[in-house]
Coordinates of N, CA and C in Angstrom, one line a residue:
X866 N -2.5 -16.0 -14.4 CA -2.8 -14.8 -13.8 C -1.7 -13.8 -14.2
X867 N -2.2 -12.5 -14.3 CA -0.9 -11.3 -15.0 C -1.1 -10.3 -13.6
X868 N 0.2 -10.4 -13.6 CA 0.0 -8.9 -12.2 C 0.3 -7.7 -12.8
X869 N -0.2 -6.7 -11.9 CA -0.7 -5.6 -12.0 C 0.0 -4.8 -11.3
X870 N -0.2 -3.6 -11.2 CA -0.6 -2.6 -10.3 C -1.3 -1.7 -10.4
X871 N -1.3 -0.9 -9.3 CA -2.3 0.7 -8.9 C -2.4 1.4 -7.8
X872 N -2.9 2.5 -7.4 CA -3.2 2.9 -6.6 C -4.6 3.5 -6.2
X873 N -4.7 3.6 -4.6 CA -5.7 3.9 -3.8 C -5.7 5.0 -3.5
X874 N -6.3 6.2 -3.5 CA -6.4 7.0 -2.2 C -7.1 6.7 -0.9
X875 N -6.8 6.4 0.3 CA -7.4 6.0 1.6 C -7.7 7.2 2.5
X876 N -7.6 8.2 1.8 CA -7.9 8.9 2.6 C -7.1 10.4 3.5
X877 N -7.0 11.3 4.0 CA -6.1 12.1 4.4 C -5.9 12.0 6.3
X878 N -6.5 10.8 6.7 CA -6.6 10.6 8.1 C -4.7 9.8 8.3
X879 N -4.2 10.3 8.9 CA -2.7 9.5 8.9 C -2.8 8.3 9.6
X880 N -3.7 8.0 10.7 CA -3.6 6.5 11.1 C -4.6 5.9 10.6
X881 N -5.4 6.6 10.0 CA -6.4 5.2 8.8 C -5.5 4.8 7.6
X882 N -4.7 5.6 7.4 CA -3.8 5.2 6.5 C -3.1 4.0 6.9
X883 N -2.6 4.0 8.4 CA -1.6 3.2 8.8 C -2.7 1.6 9.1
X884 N -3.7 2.5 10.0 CA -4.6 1.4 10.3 C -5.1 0.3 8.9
X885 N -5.3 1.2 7.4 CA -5.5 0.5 6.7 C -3.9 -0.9 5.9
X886 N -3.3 -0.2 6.2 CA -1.7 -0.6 5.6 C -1.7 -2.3 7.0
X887 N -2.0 -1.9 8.1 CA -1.5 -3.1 9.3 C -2.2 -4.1 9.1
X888 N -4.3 -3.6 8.2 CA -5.0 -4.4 8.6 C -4.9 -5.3 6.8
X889 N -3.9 -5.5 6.0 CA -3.7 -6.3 5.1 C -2.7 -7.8 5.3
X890 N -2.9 -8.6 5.4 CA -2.7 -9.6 5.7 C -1.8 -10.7 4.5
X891 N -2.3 -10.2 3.2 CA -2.1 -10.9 2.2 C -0.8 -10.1 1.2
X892 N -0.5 -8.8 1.6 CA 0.5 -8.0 0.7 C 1.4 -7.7 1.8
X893 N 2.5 -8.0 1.5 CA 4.2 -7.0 2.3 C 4.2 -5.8 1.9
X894 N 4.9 -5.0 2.6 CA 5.0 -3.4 2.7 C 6.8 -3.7 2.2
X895 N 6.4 -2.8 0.8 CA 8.3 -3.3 0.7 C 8.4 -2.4 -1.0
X896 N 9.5 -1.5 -1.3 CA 9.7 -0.7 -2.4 C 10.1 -1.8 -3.1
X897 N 10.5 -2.9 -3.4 CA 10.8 -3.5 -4.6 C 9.9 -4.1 -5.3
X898 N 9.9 -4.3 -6.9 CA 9.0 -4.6 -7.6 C 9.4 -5.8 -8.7
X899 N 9.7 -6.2 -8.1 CA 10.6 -7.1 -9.0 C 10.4 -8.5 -9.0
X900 N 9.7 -9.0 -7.7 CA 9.3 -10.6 -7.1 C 7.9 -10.6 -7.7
X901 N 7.3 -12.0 -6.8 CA 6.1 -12.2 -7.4 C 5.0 -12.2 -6.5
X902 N 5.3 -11.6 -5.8 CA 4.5 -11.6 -4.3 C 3.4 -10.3 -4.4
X903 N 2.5 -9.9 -3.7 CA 1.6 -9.0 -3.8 C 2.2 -7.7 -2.6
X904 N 2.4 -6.8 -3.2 CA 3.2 -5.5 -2.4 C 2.3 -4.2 -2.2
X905 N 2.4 -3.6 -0.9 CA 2.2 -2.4 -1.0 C 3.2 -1.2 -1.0
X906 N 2.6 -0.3 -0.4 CA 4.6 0.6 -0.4 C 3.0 2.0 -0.1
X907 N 2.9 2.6 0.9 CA 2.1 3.9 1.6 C 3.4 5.0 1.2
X908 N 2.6 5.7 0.5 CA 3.5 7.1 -0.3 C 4.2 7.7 1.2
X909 N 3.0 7.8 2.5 CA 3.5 8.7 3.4 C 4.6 8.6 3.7
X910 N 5.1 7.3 3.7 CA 6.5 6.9 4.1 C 7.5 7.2 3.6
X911 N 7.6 8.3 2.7 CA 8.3 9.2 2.1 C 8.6 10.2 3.0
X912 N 7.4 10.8 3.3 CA 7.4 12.1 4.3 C 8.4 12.0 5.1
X913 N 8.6 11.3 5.4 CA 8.8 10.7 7.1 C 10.8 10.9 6.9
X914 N 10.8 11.9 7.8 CA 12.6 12.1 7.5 C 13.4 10.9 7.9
X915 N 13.2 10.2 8.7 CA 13.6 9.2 9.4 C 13.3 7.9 8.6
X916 N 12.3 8.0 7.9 CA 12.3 6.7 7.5 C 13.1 6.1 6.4
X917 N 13.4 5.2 5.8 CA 14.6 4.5 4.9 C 14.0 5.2 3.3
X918 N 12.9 4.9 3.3 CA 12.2 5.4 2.2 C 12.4 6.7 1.8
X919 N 12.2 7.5 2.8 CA 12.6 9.2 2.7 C 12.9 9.3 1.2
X920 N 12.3 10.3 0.7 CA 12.8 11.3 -0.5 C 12.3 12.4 -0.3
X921 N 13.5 13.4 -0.9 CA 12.9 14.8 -1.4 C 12.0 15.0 -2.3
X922 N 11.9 14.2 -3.0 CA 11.1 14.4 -4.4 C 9.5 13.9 -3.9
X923 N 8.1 14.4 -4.0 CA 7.4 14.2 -3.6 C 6.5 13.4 -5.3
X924 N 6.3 12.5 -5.4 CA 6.0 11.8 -6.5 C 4.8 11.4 -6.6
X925 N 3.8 11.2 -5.3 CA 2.6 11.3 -5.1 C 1.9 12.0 -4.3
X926 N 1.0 12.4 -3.8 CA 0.4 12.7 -2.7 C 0.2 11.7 -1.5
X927 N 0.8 11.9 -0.2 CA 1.0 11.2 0.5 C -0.3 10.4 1.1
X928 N -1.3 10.3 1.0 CA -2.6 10.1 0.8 C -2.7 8.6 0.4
X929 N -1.8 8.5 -0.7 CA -2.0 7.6 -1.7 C -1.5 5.9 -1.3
X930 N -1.8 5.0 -1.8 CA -1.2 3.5 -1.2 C -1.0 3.1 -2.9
X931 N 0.4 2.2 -2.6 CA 0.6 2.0 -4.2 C 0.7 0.4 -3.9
X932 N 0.2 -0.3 -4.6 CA -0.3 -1.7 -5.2 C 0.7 -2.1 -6.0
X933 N 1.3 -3.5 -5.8 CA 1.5 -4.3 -6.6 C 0.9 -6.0 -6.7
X934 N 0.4 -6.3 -8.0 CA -0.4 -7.6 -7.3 C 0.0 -9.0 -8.1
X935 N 0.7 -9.6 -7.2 CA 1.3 -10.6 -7.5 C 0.7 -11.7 -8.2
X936 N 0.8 -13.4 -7.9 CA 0.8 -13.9 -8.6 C -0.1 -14.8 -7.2
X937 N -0.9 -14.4 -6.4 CA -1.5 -15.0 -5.1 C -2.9 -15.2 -6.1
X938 N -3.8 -16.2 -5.1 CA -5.2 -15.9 -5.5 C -5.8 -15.1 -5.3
X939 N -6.6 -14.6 -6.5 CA -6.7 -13.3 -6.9 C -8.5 -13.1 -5.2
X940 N -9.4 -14.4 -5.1 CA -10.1 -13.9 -4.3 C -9.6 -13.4 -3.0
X941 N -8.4 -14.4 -2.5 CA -7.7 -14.2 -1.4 C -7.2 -12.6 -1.4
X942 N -6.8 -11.6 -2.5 CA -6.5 -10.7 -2.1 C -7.4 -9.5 -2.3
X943 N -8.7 -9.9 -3.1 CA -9.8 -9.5 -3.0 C -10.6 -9.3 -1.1
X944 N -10.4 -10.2 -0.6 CA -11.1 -10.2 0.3 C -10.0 -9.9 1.4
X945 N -9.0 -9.5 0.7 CA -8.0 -8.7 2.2 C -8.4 -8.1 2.1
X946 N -8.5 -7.0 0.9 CA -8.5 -5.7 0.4 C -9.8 -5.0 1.1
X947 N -10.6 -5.7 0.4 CA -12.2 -5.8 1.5 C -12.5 -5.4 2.6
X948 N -11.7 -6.1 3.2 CA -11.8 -6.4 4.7 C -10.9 -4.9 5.2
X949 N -10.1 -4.8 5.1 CA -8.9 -3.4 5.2 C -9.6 -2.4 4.8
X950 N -10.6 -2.0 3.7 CA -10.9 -0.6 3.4 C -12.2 -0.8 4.6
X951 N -13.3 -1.9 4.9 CA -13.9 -1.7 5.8 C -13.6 -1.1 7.3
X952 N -12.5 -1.5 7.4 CA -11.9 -1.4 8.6 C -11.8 -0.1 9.1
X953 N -11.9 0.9 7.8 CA -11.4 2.4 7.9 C -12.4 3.2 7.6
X954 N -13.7 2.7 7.5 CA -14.8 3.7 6.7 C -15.9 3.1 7.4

């Protein structure tokens, strides 16, 4: 298997964003990209003055969810993925 990444737009609702980010089961929420594990990282978390993530620099539109996809089975994270955009639409 070769990992990847990408991104989603989910949407401009802030807690379907969040609701979509809680309801993944199979990816960590985490800026590093370097392991082999399947990662997200929600642009909004940028915005957020408080949060550790914070930047001035706006690099995406906060909207956005950024993917990284490890080295898990690929249906297993098919059918998180699945299951999380249902959750919000």
């Amino acid at each position: 298997q070769a990992a990847c990444d990408f991104i989603i737009d989910v949407g401009e609702n802030k807690s379907k964003i969040e609701k979509f980010c809680n309801n993944l089961n199979n990816f960590f929420m985490g800026a590093s990209w370097g392991g082999h594990e399947s990662l997200i990282f929600p642009e909004i978390s940028r915005y957020n003055n408080d949060s550790e993530y914070y930047s001035k620099t706006d690099f995406l539109p906060h909207n956005f969810v950024r993917f990284y996809i490890g080295l898990e089975e690929t249906d297993l994270l098919i059918e998180d993925l699945d299951k999380s955009l249902k959750s919000i639409t």
